[in-house]
């Protein structure tokens, strides 16, 4: 059933929200459980549609997957198949991170190549370059990539592309290399906390990995990996989204369980914009509206995360002045701009830069979510806009935010989730 969010803006959000586990760590961690025939237990896994979908794919591969209690998943991949069909991969680009696990465990894999999505093309050329550097035979036929790793012996590879490092490309290569004989050296490796978390699980499983978290990762292949028990790191993107909710409404929000060290560039930008920021062991707090328009460029970690770009752009709408927001990771990731313009936002696109003139009054309107982070940005803008906003296609939001409207309501927001039929006549998409 299609659902919408109805938001009435104007209330300052105050209070504390508990950070959930990181979606972008949980997905590769689930894939990594295929690297062993022993039991892998993952804790603090967020309750998201993407996680449930990844669990379905693991079952399709032949693993037994249990969810004995909220947040805990137990996977046992005793015997698995090496093929992953298109109708699964096309529903979630991130399922590409199964490739490295299948190559590592079975020394062969066949997977449909994920297409693009609304934030732009999602190529995997760097993933395949990395696997070839291991000594794999890689071929692409009819939209399916086949990898034969029976003669793979490790190798060195530079994994940087036109936009810099690749998160899931690094994850795939590390996973494949853990069970590939010889040494593999990955230059221009992704340094995201989610990649570091994956390496933490692999080390617990008996992998030999050095340099994770830096731009050069070295993996020495081992004969097999054992089971492990691992808790997922907190979600820095979700935490950043709640901090913006506090700042955009001129409130005061603390995210308990958030890791300030994972949010360096983002917190630095909040401070530069004049938002109050306080951090401590196990919490991050943002309070007070922004007072300065600031420019922003998204980059691979430790730069400003592209996954918080839409949320920060929404914040800039409520401060006088002009800001330039440039995407150097996904140049087309501005689907939220057109919807925000419906609310009165003054945003002009100049290539991969959004020129935002903030300080103009925003008023509620019916808008359409297009992707995960854009839908969060629309809700954030609606919290501070005048009047009533209806956000359609909430399924985008549910991919990456657990009970988002419930937790915003607990902070004082006037927001509710309704069936799409509740929308006023003429608002609903036909
Ligand atoms: C991960 O996607 C995240 N997803 C994305 O989060 C995030 O936006 C992205 O990293 C960047 O931080 C998960 O972790 C599940 P990339 P990933 O490979 O790994 C280009 C969200 O909202 N590229 O680091 O697929 C690519 O086109 C999602 O939670 C190549 O050119 O992203 C992009 O411009 C959205 N060739 C850039 O690199 C390749 O082979 C970064 O992509 C691979 C990528």
Tab-separated table of C-alpha atoms and ligand atoms in Angstrom:
chain	number	residue	atom	x	y	z
A	1	UNK	CA	0.000	0.000	0.000
A	2	UNK	CA	1.445	3.373	-0.993
A	3	UNK	CA	1.992	5.643	1.989
A	4	UNK	CA	2.621	9.336	2.422
A	5	UNK	CA	3.977	11.509	5.197
A	6	UNK	CA	1.979	14.542	6.307
A	7	UNK	CA	4.097	17.174	8.036
A	8	UNK	CA	3.097	20.516	9.560
A	9	UNK	CA	6.155	22.716	9.929
A	10	UNK	CA	7.153	25.264	12.519
A	11	UNK	CA	7.957	23.257	15.649
A	12	UNK	CA	11.466	23.210	17.140
A	13	UNK	CA	12.679	19.637	17.643
A	14	UNK	CA	14.181	18.914	21.034
A	15	UNK	CA	15.397	15.774	22.763
A	16	UNK	CA	17.513	12.681	22.279
A	17	UNK	CA	17.263	9.992	19.615
A	18	UNK	CA	19.199	6.700	19.655
A	19	UNK	CA	21.386	6.056	16.585
A	20	UNK	CA	20.589	2.836	14.732
A	21	UNK	CA	23.154	0.507	13.164
A	22	UNK	CA	24.654	1.651	9.860
A	23	UNK	CA	22.799	0.469	6.737
A	24	UNK	CA	25.926	0.844	4.588
A	25	UNK	CA	27.926	-1.291	6.999
A	26	UNK	CA	25.199	-3.912	7.503
A	27	UNK	CA	24.824	-4.745	3.810
A	28	UNK	CA	28.491	-5.719	3.139
A	29	UNK	CA	28.646	-7.403	6.576
A	30	UNK	CA	25.696	-9.612	5.570
A	31	UNK	CA	27.470	-10.409	2.292
A	32	UNK	CA	30.683	-11.297	4.175
A	33	UNK	CA	28.814	-14.032	6.073
A	34	UNK	CA	28.944	-16.078	2.830
A	35	UNK	CA	32.743	-16.322	3.163
A	36	UNK	CA	32.476	-19.075	5.786
A	37	UNK	CA	30.435	-22.240	6.321
A	38	UNK	CA	30.303	-21.440	10.048
A	39	UNK	CA	27.701	-19.340	11.854
A	40	UNK	CA	28.011	-15.531	11.694
A	41	UNK	CA	25.992	-13.411	14.137
A	42	UNK	CA	25.470	-9.714	13.417
A	43	UNK	CA	24.029	-7.420	16.100
A	44	UNK	CA	22.726	-3.835	16.051
A	45	UNK	CA	21.545	-4.411	12.478
A	46	UNK	CA	19.022	-1.700	11.490
A	47	UNK	CA	15.452	-2.802	10.700
A	48	UNK	CA	15.289	-1.597	7.083
A	49	UNK	CA	13.781	-2.871	3.848
A	50	UNK	CA	17.268	-2.998	2.282
A	51	UNK	CA	18.491	-5.264	5.099
A	52	UNK	CA	15.490	-7.575	4.798
A	53	UNK	CA	16.032	-7.703	1.044
A	54	UNK	CA	19.715	-8.588	1.421
A	55	UNK	CA	18.682	-11.395	3.795
A	56	UNK	CA	16.341	-12.684	1.055
A	57	UNK	CA	19.203	-12.709	-1.443
A	58	UNK	CA	21.422	-14.644	1.004
A	59	UNK	CA	18.626	-17.217	1.327
A	60	UNK	CA	18.439	-17.375	-2.470
A	61	UNK	CA	22.166	-18.152	-2.547
A	62	UNK	CA	21.496	-21.063	-0.171
A	63	UNK	CA	22.361	-19.634	3.236
A	64	UNK	CA	20.116	-20.139	6.252
A	65	UNK	CA	19.270	-16.698	7.661
A	66	UNK	CA	17.507	-16.153	10.994
A	67	UNK	CA	16.407	-12.960	12.729
A	68	UNK	CA	15.904	-14.323	16.261
A	69	UNK	CA	15.275	-10.875	17.716
A	70	UNK	CA	15.146	-7.272	16.493
A	71	UNK	CA	18.607	-6.156	15.390
A	72	UNK	CA	20.190	-9.629	15.461
A	73	UNK	CA	20.747	-11.741	12.349
A	74	UNK	CA	22.312	-15.226	12.347
A	75	UNK	CA	23.595	-16.533	9.013
A	76	UNK	CA	24.978	-19.947	8.178
A	77	UNK	CA	26.151	-20.463	4.588
A	78	UNK	CA	27.045	-24.166	4.535
A	79	UNK	CA	26.591	-24.655	0.826
A	80	UNK	CA	25.802	-21.812	-1.545
A	81	UNK	CA	25.384	-21.238	-5.299
A	82	UNK	CA	27.483	-18.817	-7.311
A	83	UNK	CA	24.692	-17.233	-9.444
A	84	UNK	CA	22.656	-14.140	-8.464
A	85	UNK	CA	19.795	-13.317	-10.847
A	86	UNK	CA	18.956	-9.944	-12.352
A	87	UNK	CA	15.514	-9.664	-10.773
A	88	UNK	CA	17.183	-9.544	-7.352
A	89	UNK	CA	20.171	-7.352	-8.211
A	90	UNK	CA	18.113	-4.744	-10.081
A	91	UNK	CA	16.024	-4.043	-6.958
A	92	UNK	CA	19.031	-3.015	-4.892
A	93	UNK	CA	22.334	-1.798	-6.403
A	94	UNK	CA	24.146	-2.607	-3.162
A	95	UNK	CA	23.645	-6.334	-3.787
A	96	UNK	CA	26.717	-6.015	-6.005
A	97	UNK	CA	28.737	-6.449	-2.781
A	98	UNK	CA	27.863	-10.147	-2.889
A	99	UNK	CA	30.256	-10.497	-5.824
A	100	UNK	CA	33.422	-10.386	-3.728
A	101	UNK	CA	32.053	-12.827	-1.170
A	102	UNK	CA	31.021	-15.363	-3.841
A	103	UNK	CA	34.402	-15.066	-5.590
A	104	UNK	CA	36.227	-15.506	-2.285
A	105	UNK	CA	34.205	-18.509	-1.111
A	106	UNK	CA	33.454	-20.315	-4.411
A	107	UNK	CA	36.217	-18.905	-6.647
A	108	UNK	CA	33.523	-18.170	-9.205
A	109	UNK	CA	30.473	-15.942	-9.491
A	110	UNK	CA	27.830	-14.956	-11.984
A	111	UNK	CA	25.854	-11.799	-11.274
A	112	UNK	CA	23.657	-9.456	-13.239
A	113	UNK	CA	25.219	-6.037	-13.492
A	114	UNK	CA	23.212	-3.485	-11.492
A	115	UNK	CA	21.769	-0.733	-13.682
A	116	UNK	CA	21.761	2.956	-12.826
A	117	UNK	CA	19.446	4.635	-10.370
A	118	UNK	CA	18.068	8.150	-9.879
A	119	UNK	CA	21.250	9.459	-8.276
A	120	UNK	CA	23.191	8.575	-11.411
A	121	UNK	CA	24.930	5.679	-13.144
A	122	UNK	CA	26.210	2.975	-10.821
A	123	UNK	CA	29.102	1.481	-12.858
A	124	UNK	CA	31.161	-1.422	-11.507
A	125	UNK	CA	34.178	-1.099	-13.818
A	126	UNK	CA	36.489	-0.558	-10.823
A	127	UNK	CA	35.091	-3.648	-9.066
A	128	UNK	CA	35.949	-5.717	-12.161
A	129	UNK	CA	39.366	-4.061	-12.561
A	130	UNK	CA	40.154	-5.101	-8.981
A	131	UNK	CA	39.048	-8.710	-9.532
A	132	UNK	CA	41.130	-8.912	-12.725
A	133	UNK	CA	44.135	-7.651	-10.756
A	134	UNK	CA	43.666	-10.659	-8.438
A	135	UNK	CA	44.093	-12.867	-11.506
A	136	UNK	CA	40.387	-13.560	-12.053
A	137	UNK	CA	39.032	-14.114	-15.561
A	138	UNK	CA	36.188	-11.597	-15.866
A	139	UNK	CA	33.711	-11.517	-18.749
A	140	UNK	CA	30.484	-9.595	-19.329
A	141	UNK	CA	27.767	-11.075	-21.522
A	142	UNK	CA	24.134	-9.995	-21.807
A	143	UNK	CA	24.274	-7.812	-18.710
A	144	UNK	CA	25.758	-10.618	-16.622
A	145	UNK	CA	29.280	-10.563	-15.242
A	146	UNK	CA	31.059	-13.924	-14.855
A	147	UNK	CA	34.139	-14.238	-12.676
A	148	UNK	CA	36.445	-17.268	-12.684
A	149	UNK	CA	38.954	-17.063	-9.837
A	150	UNK	CA	40.359	-20.600	-9.966
A	151	UNK	CA	43.743	-19.259	-11.064
A	152	UNK	CA	43.673	-16.073	-8.944
A	153	UNK	CA	46.894	-15.406	-7.007
A	154	UNK	CA	46.464	-11.917	-5.544
A	155	UNK	CA	47.958	-8.759	-7.020
A	156	UNK	CA	48.282	-4.967	-6.744
A	157	UNK	CA	45.722	-2.521	-8.079
A	158	UNK	CA	44.919	1.197	-8.015
A	159	UNK	CA	41.183	1.392	-7.324
A	160	UNK	CA	40.631	5.124	-7.931
A	161	UNK	CA	38.156	6.235	-10.587
A	162	UNK	CA	37.124	9.647	-11.965
A	163	UNK	CA	35.315	10.358	-8.649
A	164	UNK	CA	38.020	8.908	-6.429
A	165	UNK	CA	37.714	5.725	-4.385
A	166	UNK	CA	34.813	3.259	-4.495
A	167	UNK	CA	33.198	2.025	-1.270
A	168	UNK	CA	31.617	-1.228	-2.444
A	169	UNK	CA	34.402	-1.772	-4.979
A	170	UNK	CA	36.884	-1.782	-2.086
A	171	UNK	CA	34.576	-4.017	-0.032
A	172	UNK	CA	34.261	-6.492	-2.892
A	173	UNK	CA	37.992	-6.664	-3.511
A	174	UNK	CA	38.865	-7.082	0.170
A	175	UNK	CA	36.311	-9.887	0.558
A	176	UNK	CA	37.546	-11.715	-2.548
A	177	UNK	CA	41.204	-11.292	-1.499
A	178	UNK	CA	40.715	-12.784	1.997
A	179	UNK	CA	40.461	-16.278	0.469
A	180	UNK	CA	42.661	-15.749	-2.602
A	181	UNK	CA	46.178	-17.226	-2.220
A	182	UNK	CA	48.954	-14.599	-2.164
A	183	UNK	CA	49.093	-10.944	-1.235
A	184	UNK	CA	46.740	-8.268	-2.561
A	185	UNK	CA	47.563	-4.558	-2.292
A	186	UNK	CA	44.718	-2.107	-2.849
A	187	UNK	CA	45.742	1.502	-3.531
A	188	UNK	CA	43.253	4.371	-3.402
A	189	UNK	CA	41.111	2.139	-1.172
A	190	UNK	CA	37.905	3.609	0.312
A	191	UNK	CA	38.418	4.789	3.909
A	192	UNK	CA	34.729	4.968	4.935
A	193	UNK	CA	33.956	3.717	8.481
A	194	UNK	CA	31.687	1.097	6.890
A	195	UNK	CA	34.683	-0.406	5.039
A	196	UNK	CA	36.661	-0.387	8.297
A	197	UNK	CA	33.740	-2.158	10.011
A	198	UNK	CA	33.700	-4.828	7.294
A	199	UNK	CA	37.437	-5.394	7.814
A	200	UNK	CA	36.838	-5.644	11.578
A	201	UNK	CA	34.408	-8.528	10.993
A	202	UNK	CA	36.755	-10.204	8.487
A	203	UNK	CA	39.641	-9.997	10.973
A	204	UNK	CA	37.388	-11.638	13.604
A	205	UNK	CA	36.732	-14.358	11.024
A	206	UNK	CA	40.487	-14.965	10.709
A	207	UNK	CA	41.363	-12.833	7.679
A	208	UNK	CA	44.807	-11.232	7.360
A	209	UNK	CA	44.162	-7.521	6.567
A	210	UNK	CA	46.303	-4.434	7.204
A	211	UNK	CA	45.861	-0.727	6.454
A	212	UNK	CA	42.026	-0.614	6.502
A	213	UNK	CA	40.946	2.985	7.115
A	214	UNK	CA	43.919	4.262	5.091
A	215	UNK	CA	44.204	4.608	1.320
A	216	UNK	CA	46.265	1.402	1.046
A	217	UNK	CA	44.878	-1.926	2.235
A	218	UNK	CA	46.946	-5.132	2.113
A	219	UNK	CA	45.281	-8.557	2.314
A	220	UNK	CA	47.066	-11.906	2.556
A	221	UNK	CA	44.858	-14.830	1.531
A	222	UNK	CA	44.106	-17.584	4.061
A	223	UNK	CA	42.733	-21.076	3.460
A	224	UNK	CA	39.378	-20.517	5.156
A	225	UNK	CA	37.485	-18.198	7.487
A	226	UNK	CA	35.574	-19.056	10.659
A	227	UNK	CA	32.300	-17.796	12.082
A	228	UNK	CA	32.172	-14.655	14.233
A	229	UNK	CA	29.900	-12.415	16.304
A	230	UNK	CA	29.954	-8.731	15.396
A	231	UNK	CA	28.021	-5.557	16.243
A	232	UNK	CA	27.388	-3.069	13.416
A	233	UNK	CA	28.735	0.485	13.877
A	234	UNK	CA	26.226	3.335	14.346
A	235	UNK	CA	24.828	4.973	11.208
A	236	UNK	CA	26.654	8.286	10.682
A	237	UNK	CA	24.316	9.336	7.850
A	238	UNK	CA	21.183	8.741	9.898
A	239	UNK	CA	22.810	10.583	12.825
A	240	UNK	CA	23.663	13.544	10.574
A	241	UNK	CA	20.075	13.602	9.324
A	242	UNK	CA	18.698	13.953	12.873
A	243	UNK	CA	21.253	16.657	13.695
A	244	UNK	CA	20.002	18.632	10.686
A	245	UNK	CA	16.423	18.124	11.959
A	246	UNK	CA	17.462	19.862	15.187
A	247	UNK	CA	19.278	22.731	13.449
A	248	UNK	CA	16.743	23.344	10.658
A	249	UNK	CA	13.936	23.815	13.203
A	250	UNK	CA	16.055	25.920	15.581
A	251	UNK	CA	15.819	23.180	18.198
A	252	UNK	CA	18.289	21.054	20.123
A	253	UNK	CA	18.790	17.392	19.197
A	254	UNK	CA	21.211	14.851	20.637
A	255	UNK	CA	21.942	11.585	18.836
A	256	UNK	CA	22.929	9.013	21.453
A	257	UNK	CA	25.267	6.246	20.298
A	258	UNK	CA	26.565	8.312	17.364
A	259	UNK	CA	30.301	8.258	16.691
A	260	UNK	CA	31.557	11.866	16.361
A	261	UNK	CA	34.801	10.610	14.781
A	262	UNK	CA	32.793	9.356	11.786
A	263	UNK	CA	31.217	12.794	11.202
A	264	UNK	CA	34.252	15.102	11.162
A	265	UNK	CA	33.679	16.916	7.867
A	266	UNK	CA	29.920	17.177	8.433
A	267	UNK	CA	30.223	18.598	11.985
A	268	UNK	CA	32.856	21.022	10.725
A	269	UNK	CA	30.357	22.326	8.122
A	270	UNK	CA	27.579	22.602	10.712
A	271	UNK	CA	29.886	24.711	12.910
A	272	UNK	CA	30.952	26.848	9.922
A	273	UNK	CA	27.252	27.489	9.238
A	274	UNK	CA	26.860	28.723	12.823
A	275	UNK	CA	25.016	25.725	14.254
A	276	UNK	CA	25.951	24.814	17.833
A	277	UNK	CA	27.675	21.419	17.976
A	278	UNK	CA	28.684	19.458	21.058
A	279	UNK	CA	30.240	16.003	21.019
A	280	UNK	CA	31.267	13.535	23.713
A	281	UNK	CA	31.816	9.792	24.187
A	282	UNK	CA	28.761	8.179	22.620
A	283	UNK	CA	26.802	11.277	21.625
A	284	UNK	CA	26.655	14.179	19.183
A	285	UNK	CA	24.402	17.247	19.731
A	286	UNK	CA	23.317	20.069	17.391
A	287	UNK	CA	21.394	23.139	18.559
A	288	UNK	CA	20.261	26.480	17.124
A	289	UNK	CA	19.569	27.558	13.587
A	290	UNK	CA	22.421	28.163	11.117
A	291	UNK	CA	23.413	31.844	10.762
A	292	UNK	CA	25.781	31.658	7.785
A	293	UNK	CA	25.428	30.459	4.195
A	294	UNK	CA	28.352	28.104	3.479
A	295	UNK	CA	29.685	26.394	0.366
A	296	UNK	CA	30.035	22.631	0.264
A	297	UNK	CA	31.815	20.029	-1.867
A	298	UNK	CA	31.090	16.317	-1.412
A	299	UNK	CA	34.033	13.892	-1.536
A	300	UNK	CA	34.942	10.344	-0.542
A	301	UNK	CA	35.655	9.890	3.195
A	302	UNK	CA	37.009	11.704	5.138
A	303	UNK	CA	35.504	14.504	2.992
A	304	UNK	CA	31.889	15.684	3.318
A	305	UNK	CA	29.651	12.642	2.599
A	306	UNK	CA	27.472	12.720	-0.503
A	307	UNK	CA	24.788	10.926	1.547
A	308	UNK	CA	24.355	14.081	3.668
A	309	UNK	CA	24.387	16.543	0.761
A	310	UNK	CA	20.608	16.714	0.243
A	311	UNK	CA	20.014	17.191	3.969
A	312	UNK	CA	22.605	19.979	4.200
A	313	UNK	CA	21.175	21.683	1.116
A	314	UNK	CA	17.760	21.727	2.835
A	315	UNK	CA	19.374	23.346	5.868
A	316	UNK	CA	20.901	26.100	3.724
A	317	UNK	CA	17.425	27.118	2.537
A	318	UNK	CA	16.748	28.563	5.994
A	319	UNK	CA	19.717	30.885	6.292
A	320	UNK	CA	20.103	34.242	4.473
A	321	UNK	CA	22.695	34.233	1.721
A	322	UNK	CA	23.978	32.257	-1.218
A	323	UNK	CA	25.657	28.860	-0.943
A	324	UNK	CA	27.214	26.665	-3.616
A	325	UNK	CA	26.738	22.938	-3.112
A	326	UNK	CA	28.877	20.816	-5.420
A	327	UNK	CA	28.631	17.059	-5.915
A	328	UNK	CA	31.984	15.446	-6.730
A	329	UNK	CA	30.752	11.909	-6.058
A	330	UNK	CA	27.347	11.739	-7.809
A	331	UNK	CA	27.088	14.854	-10.040
A	332	UNK	CA	23.411	14.197	-10.799
A	333	UNK	CA	22.338	13.752	-7.173
A	334	UNK	CA	19.991	16.739	-7.039
A	335	UNK	CA	16.542	15.198	-7.538
A	336	UNK	CA	15.508	16.892	-4.287
A	337	UNK	CA	16.153	20.369	-5.782
A	338	UNK	CA	13.120	20.331	-8.092
A	339	UNK	CA	10.821	19.185	-5.279
A	340	UNK	CA	12.204	21.784	-2.868
A	341	UNK	CA	11.526	24.438	-5.524
A	342	UNK	CA	7.857	23.453	-5.288
A	343	UNK	CA	8.030	24.617	-1.671
A	344	UNK	CA	9.474	27.968	-2.762
A	345	UNK	CA	13.188	27.180	-2.592
A	346	UNK	CA	15.478	29.332	-4.772
A	347	UNK	CA	17.912	26.771	-6.254
A	348	UNK	CA	19.618	27.140	-9.615
A	349	UNK	CA	21.651	24.291	-11.064
A	350	UNK	CA	25.020	25.029	-12.629
A	351	UNK	CA	26.449	21.677	-13.752
A	352	UNK	CA	27.154	19.615	-10.611
A	353	UNK	CA	26.687	22.678	-8.406
A	354	UNK	CA	23.426	23.814	-6.824
A	355	UNK	CA	23.404	27.579	-6.240
A	356	UNK	CA	21.103	28.040	-3.263
A	357	UNK	CA	19.730	31.421	-2.190
A	358	UNK	CA	18.506	30.826	1.337
A	359	UNK	CA	16.302	32.907	3.588
A	360	UNK	CA	13.231	32.936	1.359
A	361	UNK	CA	10.077	31.657	3.077
A	362	UNK	CA	9.268	28.032	2.323
A	363	UNK	CA	5.676	26.847	2.364
A	364	UNK	CA	4.378	23.312	2.519
A	365	UNK	CA	3.327	21.544	-0.691
A	366	UNK	CA	2.722	18.022	-2.030
A	367	UNK	CA	6.183	16.695	-3.053
A	368	UNK	CA	7.602	13.431	-4.348
A	369	UNK	CA	10.458	11.428	-2.840
A	370	UNK	CA	12.877	10.107	-5.468
A	371	UNK	CA	15.662	8.419	-3.550
A	372	UNK	CA	16.618	7.601	-0.013
A	373	UNK	CA	18.406	10.772	1.030
A	374	UNK	CA	16.268	13.126	-1.057
A	375	UNK	CA	13.174	11.891	0.791
A	376	UNK	CA	14.832	12.693	4.125
A	377	UNK	CA	15.741	16.168	2.839
A	378	UNK	CA	12.133	16.877	1.815
A	379	UNK	CA	10.900	15.938	5.277
A	380	UNK	CA	13.577	18.104	6.920
A	381	UNK	CA	12.536	21.103	4.813
A	382	UNK	CA	8.870	20.413	5.627
A	383	UNK	CA	9.658	20.480	9.367
A	384	UNK	CA	10.774	24.107	9.035
A	385	UNK	CA	8.441	25.283	6.237
A	386	UNK	CA	5.170	27.107	6.885
A	387	UNK	CA	2.085	24.957	6.719
A	388	UNK	CA	1.386	21.428	5.541
A	389	UNK	CA	3.581	19.235	3.323
A	390	UNK	CA	2.715	15.818	1.870
A	391	UNK	CA	5.681	13.610	0.900
A	392	UNK	CA	4.776	10.766	-1.470
A	393	UNK	CA	6.600	7.476	-2.220
A	394	UNK	CA	7.739	6.933	1.358
A	395	UNK	CA	9.139	3.516	0.400
A	396	UNK	CA	12.313	5.359	-0.592
A	397	UNK	CA	12.672	6.564	2.994
A	398	UNK	CA	12.085	3.121	4.502
A	399	UNK	CA	15.154	1.778	2.719
A	400	UNK	CA	17.494	3.690	5.004
A	401	UNK	CA	15.633	5.144	7.980
A	402	UNK	CA	14.096	3.023	10.720
A	403	UNK	CA	10.697	4.380	11.953
A	404	UNK	CA	11.775	7.878	10.839
A	405	UNK	CA	8.463	9.675	11.402
A	406	UNK	CA	7.953	7.973	14.784
A	407	UNK	CA	11.362	9.110	16.016
A	408	UNK	CA	10.896	12.633	14.656
A	409	UNK	CA	7.492	12.776	16.438
A	410	UNK	CA	9.248	11.787	19.680
A	411	UNK	CA	11.406	14.905	19.179
A	412	UNK	CA	8.286	17.072	18.869
A	413	UNK	CA	7.654	17.074	15.124
A	414	UNK	CA	4.106	17.204	13.799
A	415	UNK	CA	4.414	14.308	11.324
A	416	UNK	CA	2.312	11.248	10.553
A	417	UNK	CA	2.381	8.370	8.078
A	418	UNK	CA	-0.907	7.883	6.188
A	419	UNK	CA	-2.188	5.804	3.279
A	420	UNK	CA	-1.771	7.707	0.013
A	421	UNK	CA	-5.594	7.794	-0.251
A	422	UNK	CA	-5.640	10.243	2.682
A	423	UNK	CA	-4.093	12.954	0.513
A	424	UNK	CA	-6.364	15.846	-0.396
A	425	UNK	CA	-8.008	15.447	-3.801
A	426	UNK	CA	-5.779	16.556	-6.606
A	427	UNK	CA	-2.599	16.173	-4.585
A	428	UNK	CA	-2.072	12.439	-5.057
A	429	UNK	CA	0.002	11.314	-8.002
A	430	UNK	CA	-2.249	9.628	-10.545
B	1	LIG	C1	28.194	3.455	-1.389
B	1	LIG	O1	27.748	3.172	-2.707
B	1	LIG	C2	26.936	3.730	-0.562
B	1	LIG	N1	26.053	2.558	-0.592
B	1	LIG	C3	26.198	4.942	-1.123
B	1	LIG	O2	25.109	5.219	-0.233
B	1	LIG	C4	27.146	6.140	-1.083
B	1	LIG	O3	26.506	7.259	-1.647
B	1	LIG	C5	28.411	5.799	-1.885
B	1	LIG	O4	29.027	4.619	-1.347
B	1	LIG	C6	29.441	6.916	-1.832
B	1	LIG	O5	29.787	7.179	-0.507
B	1	LIG	C7	26.356	1.496	0.180
B	1	LIG	O6	27.370	1.453	0.844
B	1	LIG	C8	25.362	0.365	0.164
B	1	LIG	P1	30.950	4.193	-4.836
B	1	LIG	P2	28.824	2.647	-3.805
B	1	LIG	O7	31.352	2.960	-5.573
B	1	LIG	O8	29.876	1.849	-3.154
B	1	LIG	C9	31.856	5.842	-9.195
B	1	LIG	C10	22.901	5.712	0.379
B	1	LIG	O9	22.212	6.714	0.176
B	1	LIG	N2	32.240	4.447	-9.493
B	1	LIG	O10	31.803	4.654	-3.705
B	1	LIG	O11	28.042	2.036	-4.918
B	1	LIG	C11	30.358	5.981	-8.924
B	1	LIG	O12	29.642	6.172	-10.144
B	1	LIG	C12	23.759	5.144	-0.745
B	1	LIG	O13	22.990	5.107	1.474
B	1	LIG	C13	32.840	4.175	-10.725
B	1	LIG	O14	33.063	5.056	-11.546
B	1	LIG	O15	29.456	4.022	-4.309
B	1	LIG	C14	30.299	7.201	-8.039
B	1	LIG	O16	30.334	8.353	-8.844
B	1	LIG	C15	23.563	5.885	-2.046
B	1	LIG	N3	33.188	2.878	-10.999
B	1	LIG	C16	31.600	7.109	-7.233
B	1	LIG	O17	32.464	6.230	-7.974
B	1	LIG	C17	32.971	1.859	-10.102
B	1	LIG	O18	33.339	0.693	-10.415
B	1	LIG	C18	31.459	6.563	-5.820
B	1	LIG	O19	30.755	5.369	-5.919
B	1	LIG	C19	32.358	2.166	-8.877
B	1	LIG	C20	32.007	3.464	-8.577
